[in-house]
XYZ file of C-alpha atoms in Angstrom:
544
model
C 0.000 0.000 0.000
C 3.158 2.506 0.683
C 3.875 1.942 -2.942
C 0.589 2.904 -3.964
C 0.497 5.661 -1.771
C 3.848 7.203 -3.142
C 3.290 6.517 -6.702
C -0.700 9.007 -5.965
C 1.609 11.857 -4.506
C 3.589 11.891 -7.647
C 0.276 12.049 -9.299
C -1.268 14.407 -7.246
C 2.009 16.899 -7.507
C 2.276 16.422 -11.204
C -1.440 17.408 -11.690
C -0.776 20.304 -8.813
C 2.112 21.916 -11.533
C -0.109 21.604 -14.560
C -2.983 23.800 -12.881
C -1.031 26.125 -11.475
C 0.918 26.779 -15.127
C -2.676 26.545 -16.813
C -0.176 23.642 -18.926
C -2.670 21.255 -20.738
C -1.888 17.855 -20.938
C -3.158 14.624 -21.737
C -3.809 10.908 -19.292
C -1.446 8.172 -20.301
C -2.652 4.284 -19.414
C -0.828 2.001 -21.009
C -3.400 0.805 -23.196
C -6.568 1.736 -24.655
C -10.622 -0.304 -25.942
C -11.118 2.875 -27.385
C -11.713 3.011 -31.156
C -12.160 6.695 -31.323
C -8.859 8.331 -33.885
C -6.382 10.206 -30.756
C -7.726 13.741 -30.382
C -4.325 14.867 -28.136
C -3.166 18.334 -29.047
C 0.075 18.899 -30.598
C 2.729 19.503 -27.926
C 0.630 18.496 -24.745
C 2.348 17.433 -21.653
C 1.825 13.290 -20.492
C 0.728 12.367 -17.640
C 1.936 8.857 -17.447
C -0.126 7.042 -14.876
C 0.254 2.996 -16.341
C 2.161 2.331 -13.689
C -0.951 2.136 -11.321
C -2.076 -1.548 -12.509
C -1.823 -3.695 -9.339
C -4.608 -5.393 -6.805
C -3.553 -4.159 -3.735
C -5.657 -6.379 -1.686
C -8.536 -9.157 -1.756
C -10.446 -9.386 1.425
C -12.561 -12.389 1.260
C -14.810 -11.993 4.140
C -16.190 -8.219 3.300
C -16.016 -9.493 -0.348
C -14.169 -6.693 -1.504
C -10.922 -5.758 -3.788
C -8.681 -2.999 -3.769
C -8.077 -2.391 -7.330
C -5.552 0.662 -9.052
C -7.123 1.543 -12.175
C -4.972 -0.138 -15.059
C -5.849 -3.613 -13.630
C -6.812 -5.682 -16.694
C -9.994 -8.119 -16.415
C -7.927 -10.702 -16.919
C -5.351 -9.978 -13.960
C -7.850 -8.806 -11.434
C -9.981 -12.442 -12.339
C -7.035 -14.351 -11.602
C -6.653 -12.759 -8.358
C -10.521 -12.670 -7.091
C -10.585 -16.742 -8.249
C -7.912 -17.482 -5.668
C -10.872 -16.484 -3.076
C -13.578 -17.832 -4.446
C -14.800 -14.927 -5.368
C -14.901 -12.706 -8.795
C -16.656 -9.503 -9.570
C -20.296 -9.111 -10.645
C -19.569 -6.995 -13.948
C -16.637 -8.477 -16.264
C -15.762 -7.109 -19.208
C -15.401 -9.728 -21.847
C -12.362 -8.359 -23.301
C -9.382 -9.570 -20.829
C -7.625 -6.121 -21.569
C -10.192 -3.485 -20.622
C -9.222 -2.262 -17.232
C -10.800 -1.403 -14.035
C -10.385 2.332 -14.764
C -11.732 2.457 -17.727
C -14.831 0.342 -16.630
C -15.570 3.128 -14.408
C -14.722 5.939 -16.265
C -16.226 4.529 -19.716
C -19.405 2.484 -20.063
C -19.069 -1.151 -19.562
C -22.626 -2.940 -19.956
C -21.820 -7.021 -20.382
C -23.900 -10.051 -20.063
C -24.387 -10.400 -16.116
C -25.237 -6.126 -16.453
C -29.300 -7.157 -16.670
C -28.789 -8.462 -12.626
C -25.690 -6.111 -11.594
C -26.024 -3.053 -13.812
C -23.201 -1.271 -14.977
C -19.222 -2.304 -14.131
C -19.041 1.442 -12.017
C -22.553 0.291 -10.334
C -20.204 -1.754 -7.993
C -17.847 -0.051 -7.679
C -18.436 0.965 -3.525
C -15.359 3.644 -3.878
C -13.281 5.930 -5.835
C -9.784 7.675 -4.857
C -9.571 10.398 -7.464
C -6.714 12.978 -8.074
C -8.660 16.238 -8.843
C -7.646 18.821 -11.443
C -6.130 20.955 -8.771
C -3.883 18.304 -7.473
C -6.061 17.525 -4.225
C -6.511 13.569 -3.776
C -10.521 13.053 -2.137
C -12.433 9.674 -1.662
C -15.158 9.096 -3.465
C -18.515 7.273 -2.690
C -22.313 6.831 -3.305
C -23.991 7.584 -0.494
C -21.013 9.348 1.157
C -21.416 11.938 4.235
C -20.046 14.482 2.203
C -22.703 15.206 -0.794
C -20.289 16.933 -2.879
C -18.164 13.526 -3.000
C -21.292 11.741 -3.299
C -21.991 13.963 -6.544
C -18.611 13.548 -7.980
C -18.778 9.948 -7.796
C -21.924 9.634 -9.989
C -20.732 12.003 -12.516
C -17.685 10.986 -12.819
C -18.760 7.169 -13.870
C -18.594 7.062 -17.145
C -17.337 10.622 -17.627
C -13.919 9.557 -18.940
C -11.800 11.090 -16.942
C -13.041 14.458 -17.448
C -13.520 14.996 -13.952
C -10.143 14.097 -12.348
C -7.694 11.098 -12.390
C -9.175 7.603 -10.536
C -6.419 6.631 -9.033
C -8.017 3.237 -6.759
C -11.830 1.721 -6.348
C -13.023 -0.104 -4.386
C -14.811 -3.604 -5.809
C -17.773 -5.573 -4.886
C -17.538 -9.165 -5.421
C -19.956 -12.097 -5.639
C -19.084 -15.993 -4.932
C -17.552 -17.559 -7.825
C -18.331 -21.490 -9.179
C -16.070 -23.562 -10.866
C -18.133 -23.429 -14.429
C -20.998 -21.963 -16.391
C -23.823 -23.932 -16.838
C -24.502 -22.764 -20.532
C -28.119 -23.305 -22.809
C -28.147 -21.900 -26.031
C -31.868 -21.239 -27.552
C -32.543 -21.092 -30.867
C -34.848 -18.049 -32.492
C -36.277 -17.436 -35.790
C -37.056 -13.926 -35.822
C -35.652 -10.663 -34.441
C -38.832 -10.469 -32.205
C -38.631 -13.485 -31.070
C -35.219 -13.223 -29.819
C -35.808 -9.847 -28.165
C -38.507 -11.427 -26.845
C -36.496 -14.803 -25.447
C -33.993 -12.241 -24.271
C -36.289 -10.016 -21.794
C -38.100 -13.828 -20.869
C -34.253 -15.057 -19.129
C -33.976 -11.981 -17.471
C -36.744 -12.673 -15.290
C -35.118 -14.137 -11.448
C -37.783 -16.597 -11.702
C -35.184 -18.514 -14.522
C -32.461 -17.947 -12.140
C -29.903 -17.065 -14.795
C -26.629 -15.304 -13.977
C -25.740 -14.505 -17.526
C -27.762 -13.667 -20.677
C -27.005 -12.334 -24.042
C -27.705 -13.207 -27.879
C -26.254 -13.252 -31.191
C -28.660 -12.382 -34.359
C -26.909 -14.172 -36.960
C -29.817 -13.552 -39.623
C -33.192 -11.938 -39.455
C -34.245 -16.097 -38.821
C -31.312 -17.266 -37.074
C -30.943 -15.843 -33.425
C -29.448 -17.432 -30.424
C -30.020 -16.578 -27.167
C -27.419 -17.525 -24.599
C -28.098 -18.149 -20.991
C -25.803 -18.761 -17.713
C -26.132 -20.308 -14.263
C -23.012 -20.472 -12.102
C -22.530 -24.046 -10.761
C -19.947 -26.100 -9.066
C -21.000 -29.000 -11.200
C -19.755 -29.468 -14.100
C -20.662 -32.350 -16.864
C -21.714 -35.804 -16.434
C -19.043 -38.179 -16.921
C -17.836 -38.914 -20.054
C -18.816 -35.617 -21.358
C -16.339 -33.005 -22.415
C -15.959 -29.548 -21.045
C -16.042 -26.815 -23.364
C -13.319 -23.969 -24.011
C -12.611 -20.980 -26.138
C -9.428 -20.009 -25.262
C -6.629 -22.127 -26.744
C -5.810 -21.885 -30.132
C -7.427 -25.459 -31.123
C -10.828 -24.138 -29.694
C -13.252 -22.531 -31.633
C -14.491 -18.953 -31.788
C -17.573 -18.925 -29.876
C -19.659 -17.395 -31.973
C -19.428 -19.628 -34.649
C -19.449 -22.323 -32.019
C -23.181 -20.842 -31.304
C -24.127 -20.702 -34.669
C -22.812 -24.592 -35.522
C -24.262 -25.894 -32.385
C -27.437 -23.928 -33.292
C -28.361 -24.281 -36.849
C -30.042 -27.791 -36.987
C -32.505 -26.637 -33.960
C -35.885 -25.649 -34.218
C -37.010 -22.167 -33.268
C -37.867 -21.870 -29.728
C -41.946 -20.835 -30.860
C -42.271 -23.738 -32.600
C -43.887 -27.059 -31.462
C -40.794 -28.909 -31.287
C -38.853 -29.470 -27.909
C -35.285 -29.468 -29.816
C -34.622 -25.701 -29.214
C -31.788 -25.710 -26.773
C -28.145 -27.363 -26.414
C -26.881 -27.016 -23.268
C -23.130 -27.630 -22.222
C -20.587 -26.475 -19.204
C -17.905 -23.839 -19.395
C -14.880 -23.160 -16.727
C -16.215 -19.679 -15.359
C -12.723 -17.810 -16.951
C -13.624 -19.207 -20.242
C -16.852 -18.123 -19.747
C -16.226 -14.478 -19.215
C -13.778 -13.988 -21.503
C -15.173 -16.480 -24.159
C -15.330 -13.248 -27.192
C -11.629 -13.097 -27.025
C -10.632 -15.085 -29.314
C -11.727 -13.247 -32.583
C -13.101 -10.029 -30.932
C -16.270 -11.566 -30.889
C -16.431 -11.627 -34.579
C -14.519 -8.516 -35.783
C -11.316 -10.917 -35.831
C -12.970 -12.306 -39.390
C -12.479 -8.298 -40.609
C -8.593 -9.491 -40.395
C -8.931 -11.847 -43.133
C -11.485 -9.923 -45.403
C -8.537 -7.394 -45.813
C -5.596 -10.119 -46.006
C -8.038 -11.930 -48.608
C -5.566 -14.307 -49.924
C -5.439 -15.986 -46.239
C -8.299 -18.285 -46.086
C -10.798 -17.694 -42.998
C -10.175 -21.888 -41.812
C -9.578 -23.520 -38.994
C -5.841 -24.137 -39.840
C -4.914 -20.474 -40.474
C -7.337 -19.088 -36.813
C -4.555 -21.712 -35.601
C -1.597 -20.883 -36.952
C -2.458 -16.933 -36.759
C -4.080 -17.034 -32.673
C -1.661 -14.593 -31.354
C -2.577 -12.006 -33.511
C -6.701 -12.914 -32.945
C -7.186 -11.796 -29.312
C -8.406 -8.128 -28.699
C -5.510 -6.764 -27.305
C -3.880 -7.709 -30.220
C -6.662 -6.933 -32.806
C -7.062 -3.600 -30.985
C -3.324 -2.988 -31.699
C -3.681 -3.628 -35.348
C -6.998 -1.460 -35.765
C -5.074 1.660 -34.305
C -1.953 0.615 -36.477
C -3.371 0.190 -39.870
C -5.549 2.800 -39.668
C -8.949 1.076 -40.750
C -10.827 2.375 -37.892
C -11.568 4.963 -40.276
C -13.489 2.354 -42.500
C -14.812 -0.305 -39.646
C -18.467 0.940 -37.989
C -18.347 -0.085 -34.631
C -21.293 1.292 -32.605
C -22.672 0.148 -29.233
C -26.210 1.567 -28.699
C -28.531 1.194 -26.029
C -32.193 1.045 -26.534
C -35.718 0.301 -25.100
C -36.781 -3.104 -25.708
C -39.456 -2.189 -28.064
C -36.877 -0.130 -30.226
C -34.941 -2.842 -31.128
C -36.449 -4.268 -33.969
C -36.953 -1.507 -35.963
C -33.161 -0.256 -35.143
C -31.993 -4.089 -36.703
C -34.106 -3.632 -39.637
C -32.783 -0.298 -39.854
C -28.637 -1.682 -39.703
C -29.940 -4.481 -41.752
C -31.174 -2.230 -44.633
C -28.582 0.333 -44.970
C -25.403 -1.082 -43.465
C -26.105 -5.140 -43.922
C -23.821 -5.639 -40.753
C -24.353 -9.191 -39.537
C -24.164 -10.902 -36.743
C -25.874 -8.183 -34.145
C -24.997 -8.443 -30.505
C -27.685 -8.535 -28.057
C -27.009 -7.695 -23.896
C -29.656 -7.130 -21.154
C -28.967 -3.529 -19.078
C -30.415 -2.723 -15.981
C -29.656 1.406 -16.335
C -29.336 3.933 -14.121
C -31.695 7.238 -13.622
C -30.507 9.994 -15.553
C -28.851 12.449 -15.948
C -25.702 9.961 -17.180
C -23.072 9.296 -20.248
C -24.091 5.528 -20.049
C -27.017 4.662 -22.193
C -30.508 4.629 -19.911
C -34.097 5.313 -20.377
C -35.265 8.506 -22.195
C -38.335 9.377 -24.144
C -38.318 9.459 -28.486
C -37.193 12.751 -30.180
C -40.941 12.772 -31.175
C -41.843 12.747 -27.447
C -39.770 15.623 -26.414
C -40.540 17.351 -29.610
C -44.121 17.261 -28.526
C -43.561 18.959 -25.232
C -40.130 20.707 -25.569
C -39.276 19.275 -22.204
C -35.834 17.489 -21.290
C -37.113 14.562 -19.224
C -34.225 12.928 -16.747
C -33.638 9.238 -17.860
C -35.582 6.886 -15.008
C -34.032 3.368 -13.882
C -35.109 0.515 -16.047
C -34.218 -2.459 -18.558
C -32.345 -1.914 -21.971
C -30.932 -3.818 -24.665
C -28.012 -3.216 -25.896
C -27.232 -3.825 -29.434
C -23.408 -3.877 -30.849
C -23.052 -3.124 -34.603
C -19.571 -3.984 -35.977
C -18.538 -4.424 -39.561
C -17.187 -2.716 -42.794
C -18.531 0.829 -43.650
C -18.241 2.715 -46.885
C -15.108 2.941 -48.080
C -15.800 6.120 -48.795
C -15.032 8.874 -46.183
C -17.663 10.980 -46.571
C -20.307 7.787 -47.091
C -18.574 6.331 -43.790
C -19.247 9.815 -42.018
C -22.661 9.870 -43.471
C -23.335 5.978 -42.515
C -22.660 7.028 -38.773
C -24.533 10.032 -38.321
C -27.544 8.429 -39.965
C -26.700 5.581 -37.305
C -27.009 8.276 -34.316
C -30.399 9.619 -35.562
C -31.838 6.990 -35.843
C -31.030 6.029 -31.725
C -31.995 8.999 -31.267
C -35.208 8.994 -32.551
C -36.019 5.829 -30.940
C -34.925 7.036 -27.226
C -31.886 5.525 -27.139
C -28.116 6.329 -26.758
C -24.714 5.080 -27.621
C -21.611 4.106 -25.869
C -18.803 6.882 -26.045
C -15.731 4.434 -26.757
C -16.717 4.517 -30.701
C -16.618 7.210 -33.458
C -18.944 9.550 -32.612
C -20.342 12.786 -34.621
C -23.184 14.517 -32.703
C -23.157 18.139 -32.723
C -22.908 19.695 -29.325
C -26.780 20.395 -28.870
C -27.506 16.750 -30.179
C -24.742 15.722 -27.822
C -26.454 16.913 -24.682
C -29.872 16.357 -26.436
C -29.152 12.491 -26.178
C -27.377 12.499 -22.891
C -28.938 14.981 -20.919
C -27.688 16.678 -17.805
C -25.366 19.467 -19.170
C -26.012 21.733 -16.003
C -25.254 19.148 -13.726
C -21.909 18.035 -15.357
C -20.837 21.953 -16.257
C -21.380 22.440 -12.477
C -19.140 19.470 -11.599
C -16.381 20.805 -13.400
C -16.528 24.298 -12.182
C -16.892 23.118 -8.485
C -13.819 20.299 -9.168
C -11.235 22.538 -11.073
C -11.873 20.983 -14.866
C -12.228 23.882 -16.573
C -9.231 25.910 -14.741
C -7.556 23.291 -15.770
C -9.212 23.206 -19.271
C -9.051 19.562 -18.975
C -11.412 18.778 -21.964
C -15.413 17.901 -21.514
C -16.093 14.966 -22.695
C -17.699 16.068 -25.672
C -14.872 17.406 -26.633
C -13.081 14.458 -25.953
C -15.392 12.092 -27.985
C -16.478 13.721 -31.076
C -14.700 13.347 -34.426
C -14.610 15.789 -36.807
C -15.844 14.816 -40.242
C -11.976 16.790 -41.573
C -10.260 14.649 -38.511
C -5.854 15.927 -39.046
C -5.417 11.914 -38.095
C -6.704 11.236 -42.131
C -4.463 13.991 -43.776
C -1.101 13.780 -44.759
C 1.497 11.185 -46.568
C 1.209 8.785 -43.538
C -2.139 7.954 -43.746
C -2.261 8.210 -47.842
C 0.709 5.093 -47.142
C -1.201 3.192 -44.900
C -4.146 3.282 -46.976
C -2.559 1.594 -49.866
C -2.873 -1.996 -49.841
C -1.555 -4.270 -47.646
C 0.532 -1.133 -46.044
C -1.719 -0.610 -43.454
C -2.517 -4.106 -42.556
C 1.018 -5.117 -41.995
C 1.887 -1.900 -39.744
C -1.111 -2.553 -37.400
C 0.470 -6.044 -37.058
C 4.037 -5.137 -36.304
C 3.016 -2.294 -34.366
C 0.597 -5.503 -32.293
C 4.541 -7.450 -32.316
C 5.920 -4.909 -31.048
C 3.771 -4.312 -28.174
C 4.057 -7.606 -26.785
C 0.707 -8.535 -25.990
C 0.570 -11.640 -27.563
C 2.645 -12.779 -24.485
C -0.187 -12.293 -22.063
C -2.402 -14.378 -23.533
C 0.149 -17.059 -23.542
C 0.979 -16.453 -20.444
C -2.293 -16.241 -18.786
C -3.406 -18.782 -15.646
C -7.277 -17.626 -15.889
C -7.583 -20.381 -19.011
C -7.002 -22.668 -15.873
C -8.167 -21.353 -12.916
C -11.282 -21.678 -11.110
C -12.859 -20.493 -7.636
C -10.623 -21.623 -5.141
C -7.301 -21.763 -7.115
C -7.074 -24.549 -8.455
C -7.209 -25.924 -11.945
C -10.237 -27.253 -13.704
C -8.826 -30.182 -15.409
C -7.495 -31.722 -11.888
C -11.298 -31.643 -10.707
C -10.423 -30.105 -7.261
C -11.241 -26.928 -5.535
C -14.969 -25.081 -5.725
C -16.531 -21.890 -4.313
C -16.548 -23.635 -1.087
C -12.775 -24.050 -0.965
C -10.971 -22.000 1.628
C -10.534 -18.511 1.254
C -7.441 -16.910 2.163
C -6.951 -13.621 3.505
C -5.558 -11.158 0.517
């Protein structure tokens, strides 16, 4: 904890010198899940803080973790399993980070039970743009802390510097007991989807894939200490002779009957090691990895060459080569959040003018407004009707991820987008801030909502004497973005150029190691390994 301690008042004096020159400068993590083009300005001081990536401390009995913000999902698993014990919100990319579920939006399949990542999150240490260092709570004595906290989550660090939170955790079980449900229409699986939520079915997990308009699957969860009968295998994603799992769900899926018909053959079910389970879109990005091989198109997409090419298929790597090659420019990928009864006409609306398939589909619980994370608002018709800004209100979403190839085109991509955002916007919904994003200001706060509150935030907290951006500023892209002028990016655009920078630039990070190198493939609640059949959430837990 000393070391933590030191390494904050190097922070907290840094940040102390910057305000007092008026010096802008810019957060540096080590890593990034954002696919937005860099918006630093020329000449802008660094504030390195990737240094701050280690669990301090486990404690099993208040079923809490002490976590600095550039802990990976991966790491901080590995550590929580050893107690029998793993957070209720994991991201299902190892390499997204503690931090950055806090300060981002980070919705995944348990998020219909547990909300949002930052919605247990019990605590927040924060270095403020004026260099002080405060604690940070719901619910906290002070209700100008209490404030900060909720506008800070999911305010990307426009607020001040997290510096250490403070984790919930739930038990842990040694696998995943896993059903896959077959649908045969977008309403149907929308439908299916909001049915599993219910506690009545117990789940722990739930999410979907829309493959087609008439080939969904909806995926369901229950944590268990059992796993399969004997004889029967266990299923894995994560070595490099498994498959991707969405195509596993699709395979395993396509000779079943629709779930509303009149036959009983609309389910497989099978067990997963809890690890695998959570990170089980890693392999192939869920199923962005494929975009690799549409632009090296004289590599066959096979089993032999996912193989032979694995290290360069998991997200930290594929994240790597997006930035590198510079096709983030060209790829659409859009979170949104919407009402349930949005959803279908949003996926025929993706279907008919972008043709991106497969569609993800996650539960939400959301939060009451005002918030950056998608939640509850009413139609542009319905505030058009009144002229009234109506605070979000606490409720169920679905979530609906959209990646694939956009118009090659630059202004067709731009246009593609923006026709994307009205079209949430019309039907009350909102989309997460990692991706491209091209509101104007007033649609900006039109969609989110809350400007007062968050320009009060940052006049009470020191962001704008610090003219530490807002996170508009920091999200949009403009349509004449410097990052797509110049020789470098002409280079990189010519074929295979690009391509073959983003994966040296992926070598030369060295993330391929930590997949390699990672014990969570293994590990389940207790510590031990899966294959040896021992341990279980009832094992032991040992003090952090």
């Amino acid at each position: 904890m000393e070391r933590h301690r030191q390494a904050v008042r190097a922070v907290s004096a840094t940040v102390r010198s910057l305000f007092e020159r008026a010096e802008p400068y810019r957060i540096w993590h080590g890593s990034t899940n954002s696919t937005r083009p860099p918006q630093q300005k020329a000449g802008a001081r660094v504030l390195d803080i990737s240094g701050l990536r280690h669990v301090l401390s486990v404690d099993a009995g208040a079923r809490t973790a002490l976590v600095e913000p550039n802990v990976p999902m991966d790491r901080l698993v590995e550590r929580t399993l050893r107690h029998g014990l793993v957070p209720p919100v994991v991201m299902e990319f190892p390499g997204i980070t503690a931090g950055g579920g806090f300060a981002g939006t980070a919705g995944e399949s348990s998020s219909f039970r547990h909300g949002y990542f930052d919605d247990n999150v019990a605590s927040v240490e924060m270095v403020l743009p004026d260099g002080r260092v405060v604690l940070a709570r719901p619910g906290a004595d002070d209700p100008y802390l209490a404030d900060l906290f909720r506008g800070a989550a999911g305010a990307l660090g426009t607020l001040g510097v997290a510096t250490l939170l403070e984790l919930r955790l739930v038990d842990a079980r040694r696998f995943v007991r896993t059903t896959y449900r077959r649908t045969g229409s977008v309403a149907e699986a929308v439908r299916v989807v909001r049915e599993e939520c219910a506690p009545e079915k117990g789940n722990d997990y739930v999410d979907g894939i829309l493959f087609s308009r008439d080939h969904g699957v909806v995926v369901t969860g229950k944590l268990t200490d059992e796993g399969p009968a004997d004889g029967e295998p266990v299923q894995t994603f994560s070595r490099a002779s498994d498959p991707w799992f969405y195509m596993h769900a699709r395979e395993l899926t396509e000779g079943l009957s629709p779930s509303s018909s009149s036959s009983s053959s609309s389910t497989r079910t099978e067990y997963i090691p809890l690890a695998a389970y959570l990170f089980r879109y890693d392999r192939g990005g869920f199923w962005v990895g494929k975009a690799a091989f549409d632009y090296f198109w004289p590599v066959p997409f096979t089993r032999f060459f996912r193989w032979l090419l694995d290290d360069f298929l998991h997200t930290r790597m594929l994240y790597r080569a997006l930035h590198g090659s510079g096709e983030s420019g060209r790829f659409i990928v859009q979170d949104v959040g919407l009402p349930y009864d949005a959803v279908e006409p949003f996926v025929d609306s993706v279907a008919e003018s972008l043709g991106i398939w497969p569609l993800w589909l996650c539960p939400l619980k959301t939060p009451a407004g005002p918030t950056f994370h998608p939640h509850l608002r009413r139609t542009t018709q319905q505030q058009q009707e009144d002229e009234k800004e109506e605070p979000g209100q606490p409720g169920e979403m679905l979530n609906v991820g959209v990646w694939g190839w956009g118009p090659k085109d630059r202004g067709e991509f731009v246009r593609a987008n923006r026709a994307l955002e009205r079209r949430v916007t019309e039907l009350g919904g909102a989309k997460w801030l990692y991706a491209h994003t091209y509101y104007t200001e007033p649609e900006f706060w039109a969609a989110y909502g809350g400007r007062a509150a968050y320009e009060a935030l940052r006049a009470r907290y020191g962001a704008d004497a610090a003219a530490l951006p807002s996170v508009y500023d920091k999200v949009r892209v403009k349509a004449d973005d410097h990052d797509n002028r110049g020789w470098k990016p002409w280079v990189k655009s010519l074929w295979p150029v690009g391509g073959l920078w983003g994966i040296w630039k992926g070598i030369r990070s060295g993330d391929y190691l930590l997949h390699r190198r990672a014990k969570w493939m293994w590990t389940v609640a207790g510590g031990d390994d899966w294959r040896s059949g021992k341990g279980g959430a009832g094992a032991k837990k040992k003090a952090a």
